[in-house]
Amino acid sequence: MRYIKPHYYDAFTCLADQCPETCCAGWQIMIDEDSLEKYENIPGPFGNRIRNSIDWEEGCFFQYGKRCAFLNEEDLCDLQTELGEDSLCDTCRMYPRHVEEYEDLREYSLSLSCPEAARMILGCKEKVTFETWETEEEDDFEEFDFLMFTQLEDAREVIYQILQNRTLDLRVRMKSMLELSDQIQTCVEENRFYDVDRIIERCKEKPEGTRKTNLQDRYAFMHAGLEILEKMEHLKPGWETMLKNIKETLFANGIKTYEAIYEGFQKEMGYDSPGKEDWEIEGEQLLLFFVYTYFCGSVYDDQVLTKMQLCVFSVLWIQELWMYHWAEEKRKPTFLERTELAWTYAREIEHSDPNLELLEEWFLQGTHG
């Protein structure tokens, strides 16, 4: 079995009661079967409290005021305080650590939806590297397309190279990644897997793309994306309000207003000056996070292009949130504010399968419709 993790993975430490947005509120916390069995047999008054705090039909903890039944007023977990960390269910013990599973491979990451993990991801100035190790353990996935997965891994390595090429404008890198994914998608649909290696090699030699942004196209795309975000289930009330305010500020007055805000924000962030490096590094780290997390998952549904579109869309929309903040506050958002907007977006998208599916359906309609 192979294992992979980003170089910063082990440095994560939970902020506990110092976290600006506890993970124990707002989300349904599902409980694994082993933990449910353990909770059934804990004796005494606290054991009774545990059993009365679980929705046994759904397999999750009850919430009161959208807070887990065990989250106390100090934003600490009574379950952990009383019985120790070993008493936590898999969800609570793992988060924000995340595992993607493939045949004979486990990939570990930190979820962008965690404020501290988001701070680590956006604050990483050096190029992300990955640590790998192997064990004797083996597993066997039924009907796993190992050939396709190998090609996806190879493509992802080239995408990393493009993404971390800081001599290229970030917009060029985005478009090159999309172009490569589009070409691979065509090969998958036409069953031309023998062409994938050639496409990967060609892209490695000469990334394709342009730094020029067509603002009419961007306005139309981001406006349509906003309508999709509005249709999703909203996990936090403040998110719905923010989307309404974004529509009013950025889109209600037409493309001319949008262009003026976009160009002013780009100048403020130093996009066309030597000061753009920090801005582009944050975009690079966000893109790398999404690509690492989602791209190879297309081995399960053959949707290579939609996975990359999800990655690029997410970064564009996090940057759109930064631009909205600038337009509202009349100042450049601080690093912590940019981080908060990143994890706010991730909380609405990453942890809702219906939301992810809605986005992918929209990408498919735009690609094939």
CSV table of C-alpha atoms in Angstrom, one decimal:
chain,number,residue,atom,x,y,z
A,1,MET,CA,0.0,0.0,0.0
A,2,ARG,CA,1.3,3.5,-0.9
A,3,TYR,CA,0.5,6.5,1.2
A,4,ILE,CA,0.8,10.2,0.2
A,5,LYS,CA,0.5,13.4,2.3
A,6,PRO,CA,1.4,17.1,1.7
A,7,HIS,CA,4.6,18.2,3.6
A,8,TYR,CA,2.6,20.4,6.0
A,9,TYR,CA,0.1,17.7,7.0
A,10,ASP,CA,1.6,16.6,10.3
A,11,ALA,CA,2.0,20.2,11.5
A,12,PHE,CA,-1.7,20.6,12.0
A,13,THR,CA,-2.9,21.2,15.5
A,14,CYS,CA,-6.6,21.8,16.4
A,15,LEU,CA,-7.3,25.2,17.9
A,16,ALA,CA,-10.1,23.7,20.1
A,17,ASP,CA,-11.9,26.5,21.9
A,18,GLN,CA,-9.8,29.1,20.2
A,19,CYS,CA,-11.2,28.2,16.7
A,20,PRO,CA,-13.2,31.0,15.1
A,21,GLU,CA,-15.7,28.5,13.7
A,22,THR,CA,-16.0,25.2,15.6
A,23,CYS,CA,-16.5,22.1,13.5
A,24,CYS,CA,-19.0,20.8,16.1
A,25,ALA,CA,-21.7,23.2,15.1
A,26,GLY,CA,-23.8,23.5,11.9
A,27,TRP,CA,-23.0,20.1,10.5
A,28,GLN,CA,-24.6,16.7,11.1
A,29,ILE,CA,-21.9,14.6,12.7
A,30,MET,CA,-22.2,11.0,11.5
A,31,ILE,CA,-21.1,8.2,13.8
A,32,ASP,CA,-19.3,5.1,12.5
A,33,GLU,CA,-20.6,1.6,13.4
A,34,ASP,CA,-17.8,0.7,15.8
A,35,SER,CA,-18.3,3.9,17.8
A,36,LEU,CA,-22.1,3.4,17.9
A,37,GLU,CA,-21.5,-0.1,19.3
A,38,LYS,CA,-19.0,1.4,21.9
A,39,TYR,CA,-21.5,4.1,22.9
A,40,GLU,CA,-24.2,1.5,23.5
A,41,ASN,CA,-22.1,-0.1,26.2
A,42,ILE,CA,-20.7,2.8,28.2
A,43,PRO,CA,-22.0,2.5,31.7
A,44,GLY,CA,-23.2,5.1,34.2
A,45,PRO,CA,-24.9,8.4,34.0
A,46,PHE,CA,-22.6,9.7,31.3
A,47,GLY,CA,-23.3,6.6,29.2
A,48,ASN,CA,-27.0,7.4,29.5
A,49,ARG,CA,-26.3,10.9,28.4
A,50,ILE,CA,-24.5,9.6,25.3
A,51,ARG,CA,-27.3,7.2,24.3
A,52,ASN,CA,-29.9,10.0,24.8
A,53,SER,CA,-27.8,12.3,22.6
A,54,ILE,CA,-27.7,10.0,19.5
A,55,ASP,CA,-30.2,9.8,16.7
A,56,TRP,CA,-29.9,6.0,16.4
A,57,GLU,CA,-32.0,5.9,13.3
A,58,GLU,CA,-29.8,8.3,11.4
A,59,GLY,CA,-26.5,7.3,13.2
A,60,CYS,CA,-25.6,10.8,14.2
A,61,PHE,CA,-25.4,13.1,17.3
A,62,PHE,CA,-28.4,15.2,18.1
A,63,GLN,CA,-28.0,19.0,17.7
A,64,TYR,CA,-29.4,21.7,19.9
A,65,GLY,CA,-29.4,25.2,18.3
A,66,LYS,CA,-27.3,23.6,15.5
A,67,ARG,CA,-24.6,22.7,18.0
A,68,CYS,CA,-23.6,19.1,18.8
A,69,ALA,CA,-25.2,17.8,22.0
A,70,PHE,CA,-21.7,17.5,23.5
A,71,LEU,CA,-20.4,20.9,22.6
A,72,ASN,CA,-20.3,22.9,25.8
A,73,GLU,CA,-20.5,26.7,26.4
A,74,GLU,CA,-16.7,26.9,26.2
A,75,ASP,CA,-16.7,25.3,22.7
A,76,LEU,CA,-15.1,22.2,24.1
A,77,CYS,CA,-16.3,18.6,23.7
A,78,ASP,CA,-17.7,17.0,26.9
A,79,LEU,CA,-17.3,13.6,25.4
A,80,GLN,CA,-13.6,14.1,24.9
A,81,THR,CA,-13.2,15.8,28.3
A,82,GLU,CA,-15.0,13.0,30.1
A,83,LEU,CA,-13.6,9.9,28.3
A,84,GLY,CA,-10.6,11.1,26.4
A,85,GLU,CA,-9.8,11.4,22.7
A,86,ASP,CA,-10.1,7.6,22.1
A,87,SER,CA,-13.9,8.0,22.8
A,88,LEU,CA,-14.4,10.2,19.7
A,89,CYS,CA,-16.1,8.7,16.6
A,90,ASP,CA,-14.1,8.5,13.4
A,91,THR,CA,-15.6,11.8,12.0
A,92,CYS,CA,-14.5,13.8,15.1
A,93,ARG,CA,-11.2,12.1,15.5
A,94,MET,CA,-10.2,12.6,11.8
A,95,TYR,CA,-11.5,16.1,10.9
A,96,PRO,CA,-10.0,18.1,9.2
A,97,ARG,CA,-7.9,15.2,8.1
A,98,HIS,CA,-9.3,13.6,5.0
A,99,VAL,CA,-8.5,10.4,3.1
A,100,GLU,CA,-9.1,9.6,-0.5
A,101,GLU,CA,-9.0,5.9,-1.2
A,102,TYR,CA,-7.8,4.2,-4.4
A,103,GLU,CA,-6.6,0.7,-5.0
A,104,ASP,CA,-3.3,0.2,-3.1
A,105,LEU,CA,-3.2,4.0,-2.4
A,106,ARG,CA,-4.3,6.3,0.4
A,107,GLU,CA,-4.0,10.1,0.0
A,108,TYR,CA,-4.2,12.2,3.1
A,109,SER,CA,-5.1,15.9,3.1
A,110,LEU,CA,-6.4,18.7,5.3
A,111,SER,CA,-9.9,20.1,4.6
A,112,LEU,CA,-9.9,23.7,3.5
A,113,SER,CA,-13.2,24.1,5.5
A,114,CYS,CA,-11.2,24.1,8.7
A,115,PRO,CA,-10.0,27.6,9.7
A,116,GLU,CA,-6.6,26.5,10.9
A,117,ALA,CA,-6.1,24.1,7.9
A,118,ALA,CA,-7.1,27.0,5.6
A,119,ARG,CA,-4.5,29.3,7.2
A,120,MET,CA,-1.8,26.6,6.7
A,121,ILE,CA,-2.8,26.1,3.1
A,122,LEU,CA,-3.0,29.7,2.0
A,123,GLY,CA,0.0,30.7,4.2
A,124,CYS,CA,2.4,28.2,2.7
A,125,LYS,CA,4.9,30.3,0.7
A,126,GLU,CA,7.1,27.4,-0.5
A,127,LYS,CA,6.0,25.0,-3.2
A,128,VAL,CA,4.1,22.1,-1.7
A,129,THR,CA,5.9,18.8,-1.8
A,130,PHE,CA,4.4,15.4,-1.0
A,131,GLU,CA,5.7,12.7,1.4
A,132,THR,CA,5.2,9.1,0.4
A,133,TRP,CA,5.7,5.8,2.1
A,134,GLU,CA,4.7,2.2,1.6
A,135,THR,CA,3.6,-0.8,3.7
A,136,GLU,CA,3.1,-4.5,3.0
A,137,GLU,CA,-0.7,-4.1,3.2
A,138,GLU,CA,-2.7,-4.7,0.1
A,139,ASP,CA,-6.3,-4.2,-0.9
A,140,ASP,CA,-8.3,-5.0,-4.0
A,141,PHE,CA,-11.0,-2.7,-5.4
A,142,GLU,CA,-13.6,-4.4,-7.6
A,143,GLU,CA,-13.6,-3.0,-11.2
A,144,PHE,CA,-11.0,-0.4,-10.5
A,145,ASP,CA,-9.5,1.0,-13.7
A,146,PHE,CA,-5.8,0.9,-12.9
A,147,LEU,CA,-4.7,1.9,-16.3
A,148,MET,CA,-6.8,5.1,-16.2
A,149,PHE,CA,-5.7,5.8,-12.7
A,150,THR,CA,-2.1,5.5,-13.6
A,151,GLN,CA,-2.6,8.0,-16.5
A,152,LEU,CA,-4.5,10.4,-14.1
A,153,GLU,CA,-1.6,10.3,-11.7
A,154,ASP,CA,0.8,11.0,-14.5
A,155,ALA,CA,-1.4,13.9,-15.7
A,156,ARG,CA,-1.7,15.3,-12.2
A,157,GLU,CA,2.1,15.3,-11.8
A,158,VAL,CA,2.4,17.4,-14.9
A,159,ILE,CA,-0.4,19.7,-13.6
A,160,TYR,CA,1.6,20.1,-10.4
A,161,GLN,CA,4.6,21.2,-12.5
A,162,ILE,CA,2.5,23.7,-14.5
A,163,LEU,CA,0.8,24.9,-11.3
A,164,GLN,CA,4.0,25.5,-9.5
A,165,ASN,CA,5.8,27.2,-12.4
A,166,ARG,CA,5.8,30.7,-10.9
A,167,THR,CA,7.3,32.2,-14.0
A,168,LEU,CA,3.8,31.8,-15.6
A,169,ASP,CA,0.9,34.0,-14.8
A,170,LEU,CA,-1.7,32.2,-12.7
A,171,ARG,CA,-4.3,32.7,-15.4
A,172,VAL,CA,-2.0,30.9,-17.9
A,173,ARG,CA,-1.6,28.0,-15.5
A,174,MET,CA,-5.4,27.7,-15.0
A,175,LYS,CA,-6.1,27.7,-18.7
A,176,SER,CA,-3.4,25.2,-19.4
A,177,MET,CA,-4.7,22.8,-16.7
A,178,LEU,CA,-8.2,23.1,-18.2
A,179,GLU,CA,-6.9,22.5,-21.7
A,180,LEU,CA,-5.0,19.4,-20.7
A,181,SER,CA,-8.1,18.0,-18.8
A,182,ASP,CA,-10.3,18.7,-21.8
A,183,GLN,CA,-8.0,16.8,-24.1
A,184,ILE,CA,-7.8,13.8,-21.7
A,185,GLN,CA,-11.6,13.9,-21.4
A,186,THR,CA,-11.9,13.6,-25.2
A,187,CYS,CA,-9.6,10.5,-25.1
A,188,VAL,CA,-11.7,8.9,-22.3
A,189,GLU,CA,-15.0,9.5,-24.2
A,190,GLU,CA,-13.5,8.1,-27.4
A,191,ASN,CA,-11.7,5.3,-25.7
A,192,ARG,CA,-8.3,6.5,-27.0
A,193,PHE,CA,-6.3,5.9,-23.8
A,194,TYR,CA,-3.2,5.2,-26.0
A,195,ASP,CA,-3.2,9.0,-26.8
A,196,VAL,CA,-3.2,10.2,-23.2
A,197,ASP,CA,0.5,9.8,-22.6
A,198,ARG,CA,1.3,11.8,-25.8
A,199,ILE,CA,-1.0,14.6,-24.7
A,200,ILE,CA,0.6,14.7,-21.3
A,201,GLU,CA,4.1,14.9,-22.8
A,202,ARG,CA,3.1,17.6,-25.2
A,203,CYS,CA,1.6,19.7,-22.4
A,204,LYS,CA,4.7,19.2,-20.2
A,205,GLU,CA,6.9,20.6,-23.0
A,206,LYS,CA,4.7,23.7,-23.7
A,207,PRO,CA,1.8,24.6,-21.4
A,208,GLU,CA,-1.0,26.3,-23.4
A,209,GLY,CA,-3.0,29.3,-22.3
A,210,THR,CA,-3.1,33.1,-22.1
A,211,ARG,CA,-3.0,35.6,-19.3
A,212,LYS,CA,-5.6,37.8,-20.9
A,213,THR,CA,-9.0,37.8,-19.2
A,214,ASN,CA,-12.1,38.4,-21.4
A,215,LEU,CA,-14.2,40.3,-18.9
A,216,GLN,CA,-17.4,39.8,-20.8
A,217,ASP,CA,-16.9,36.0,-20.6
A,218,ARG,CA,-15.9,36.2,-17.0
A,219,TYR,CA,-18.9,38.3,-16.0
A,220,ALA,CA,-21.3,35.9,-17.7
A,221,PHE,CA,-19.6,32.8,-16.2
A,222,MET,CA,-19.4,34.2,-12.7
A,223,HIS,CA,-22.9,35.5,-12.8
A,224,ALA,CA,-24.2,32.1,-13.9
A,225,GLY,CA,-22.1,30.5,-11.2
A,226,LEU,CA,-23.7,32.7,-8.6
A,227,GLU,CA,-27.1,31.5,-9.7
A,228,ILE,CA,-25.9,27.9,-9.2
A,229,LEU,CA,-24.5,28.7,-5.7
A,230,GLU,CA,-27.9,30.3,-4.8
A,231,LYS,CA,-29.7,27.1,-5.8
A,232,MET,CA,-27.6,24.9,-3.5
A,233,GLU,CA,-28.5,23.9,0.0
A,234,HIS,CA,-27.1,26.5,2.4
A,235,LEU,CA,-25.4,25.2,5.5
A,236,LYS,CA,-25.0,28.5,7.2
A,237,PRO,CA,-27.5,31.3,7.1
A,238,GLY,CA,-24.9,34.0,6.6
A,239,TRP,CA,-23.8,32.4,3.3
A,240,GLU,CA,-27.2,33.0,1.7
A,241,THR,CA,-27.1,36.6,2.8
A,242,MET,CA,-23.6,37.0,1.4
A,243,LEU,CA,-24.6,35.6,-2.0
A,244,LYS,CA,-27.5,38.1,-2.1
A,245,ASN,CA,-25.1,41.0,-1.3
A,246,ILE,CA,-22.7,39.8,-3.9
A,247,LYS,CA,-25.4,39.8,-6.6
A,248,GLU,CA,-26.3,43.4,-5.6
A,249,THR,CA,-22.7,44.7,-5.5
A,250,LEU,CA,-21.1,42.9,-8.4
A,251,PHE,CA,-23.8,42.0,-10.8
A,252,ALA,CA,-27.0,44.0,-10.4
A,253,ASN,CA,-25.6,47.1,-12.2
A,254,GLY,CA,-24.3,45.2,-15.3
A,255,ILE,CA,-21.0,44.5,-16.8
A,256,LYS,CA,-19.6,48.0,-16.8
A,257,THR,CA,-19.8,48.2,-13.0
A,258,TYR,CA,-18.4,44.7,-12.7
A,259,GLU,CA,-15.4,45.6,-15.0
A,260,ALA,CA,-14.6,48.7,-12.9
A,261,ILE,CA,-14.7,46.7,-9.7
A,262,TYR,CA,-12.6,43.9,-11.2
A,263,GLU,CA,-9.9,46.2,-12.6
A,264,GLY,CA,-9.8,48.2,-9.4
A,265,PHE,CA,-9.4,45.0,-7.3
A,266,GLN,CA,-6.7,43.6,-9.6
A,267,LYS,CA,-4.7,46.8,-9.2
A,268,GLU,CA,-5.2,46.8,-5.4
A,269,MET,CA,-3.9,43.2,-5.2
A,270,GLY,CA,-0.9,44.1,-7.4
A,271,TYR,CA,-1.8,41.7,-10.2
A,272,ASP,CA,0.0,43.8,-12.8
A,273,SER,CA,3.0,44.7,-10.7
A,274,PRO,CA,5.8,42.9,-8.9
A,275,GLY,CA,3.6,42.8,-5.8
A,276,LYS,CA,1.4,40.1,-7.3
A,277,GLU,CA,3.5,37.2,-6.0
A,278,ASP,CA,1.7,36.8,-2.7
A,279,TRP,CA,-1.7,36.9,-4.4
A,280,GLU,CA,-0.7,34.3,-7.0
A,281,ILE,CA,0.9,32.0,-4.5
A,282,GLU,CA,-2.3,31.9,-2.5
A,283,GLY,CA,-4.2,31.1,-5.8
A,284,GLU,CA,-1.6,28.4,-6.5
A,285,GLN,CA,-1.9,26.8,-3.1
A,286,LEU,CA,-5.7,26.8,-3.4
A,287,LEU,CA,-5.6,25.2,-6.8
A,288,LEU,CA,-3.1,22.6,-5.7
A,289,PHE,CA,-5.3,21.7,-2.8
A,290,PHE,CA,-8.3,21.2,-5.0
A,291,VAL,CA,-6.4,19.3,-7.7
A,292,TYR,CA,-4.8,17.0,-5.1
A,293,THR,CA,-8.2,16.3,-3.5
A,294,TYR,CA,-10.5,15.9,-6.5
A,295,PHE,CA,-8.7,15.3,-9.8
A,296,CYS,CA,-7.9,11.6,-9.6
A,297,GLY,CA,-11.4,10.9,-8.3
A,298,SER,CA,-12.4,11.0,-11.9
A,299,VAL,CA,-11.3,7.3,-12.1
A,300,TYR,CA,-14.6,6.5,-10.6
A,301,ASP,CA,-16.9,8.4,-13.0
A,302,ASP,CA,-14.7,9.3,-16.0
A,303,GLN,CA,-15.4,13.0,-15.5
A,304,VAL,CA,-11.8,14.3,-15.8
A,305,LEU,CA,-12.8,17.8,-17.2
A,306,THR,CA,-15.6,18.4,-14.6
A,307,LYS,CA,-13.2,17.6,-11.8
A,308,MET,CA,-10.7,20.2,-13.1
A,309,GLN,CA,-13.6,22.7,-13.7
A,310,LEU,CA,-14.6,22.2,-10.1
A,311,CYS,CA,-11.0,23.1,-9.0
A,312,VAL,CA,-10.7,26.2,-11.1
A,313,PHE,CA,-14.3,27.3,-10.4
A,314,SER,CA,-13.6,27.1,-6.7
A,315,VAL,CA,-10.5,29.2,-6.8
A,316,LEU,CA,-12.2,31.8,-9.0
A,317,TRP,CA,-15.1,32.0,-6.6
A,318,ILE,CA,-12.9,32.3,-3.6
A,319,GLN,CA,-11.1,35.2,-5.4
A,320,GLU,CA,-14.5,36.6,-6.2
A,321,LEU,CA,-15.4,36.7,-2.5
A,322,TRP,CA,-12.1,38.6,-1.9
A,323,MET,CA,-13.1,41.0,-4.6
A,324,TYR,CA,-16.6,41.5,-3.1
A,325,HIS,CA,-14.9,42.2,0.3
A,326,TRP,CA,-12.7,44.8,-1.3
A,327,ALA,CA,-15.7,46.5,-3.1
A,328,GLU,CA,-17.7,46.6,0.2
A,329,GLU,CA,-14.9,47.6,2.6
A,330,LYS,CA,-13.0,49.8,0.3
A,331,ARG,CA,-9.7,48.2,1.3
A,332,LYS,CA,-7.6,45.1,0.5
A,333,PRO,CA,-8.8,42.1,2.6
A,334,THR,CA,-6.2,41.0,5.2
A,335,PHE,CA,-4.7,37.5,5.0
A,336,LEU,CA,-7.0,36.3,7.8
A,337,GLU,CA,-10.0,37.8,6.0
A,338,ARG,CA,-9.0,36.0,2.8
A,339,THR,CA,-8.5,32.8,4.8
A,340,GLU,CA,-12.0,33.1,6.4
A,341,LEU,CA,-13.6,33.6,3.0
A,342,ALA,CA,-11.8,30.6,1.6
A,343,TRP,CA,-13.0,28.3,4.4
A,344,THR,CA,-16.5,29.8,4.3
A,345,TYR,CA,-16.8,28.8,0.6
A,346,ALA,CA,-15.3,25.3,1.3
A,347,ARG,CA,-17.8,24.7,4.1
A,348,GLU,CA,-20.7,25.2,1.7
A,349,ILE,CA,-19.2,23.1,-1.1
A,350,GLU,CA,-16.9,20.4,0.3
A,351,HIS,CA,-19.2,18.8,2.8
A,352,SER,CA,-22.4,18.6,0.8
A,353,ASP,CA,-22.6,15.8,-1.8
A,354,PRO,CA,-25.8,17.4,-3.4
A,355,ASN,CA,-23.9,20.7,-3.8
A,356,LEU,CA,-20.9,19.0,-5.5
A,357,GLU,CA,-23.3,17.1,-7.7
A,358,LEU,CA,-25.2,20.2,-8.7
A,359,LEU,CA,-21.9,21.9,-9.7
A,360,GLU,CA,-20.7,18.9,-11.7
A,361,GLU,CA,-24.1,18.7,-13.5
A,362,TRP,CA,-23.8,22.4,-14.4
A,363,PHE,CA,-20.3,21.9,-15.8
A,364,LEU,CA,-21.5,19.0,-17.9
A,365,GLN,CA,-24.3,21.1,-19.3
A,366,GLY,CA,-21.8,23.8,-20.2
A,367,THR,CA,-19.4,21.3,-21.8
A,368,HIS,CA,-21.8,19.0,-23.7
A,369,GLY,CA,-25.2,20.8,-23.7
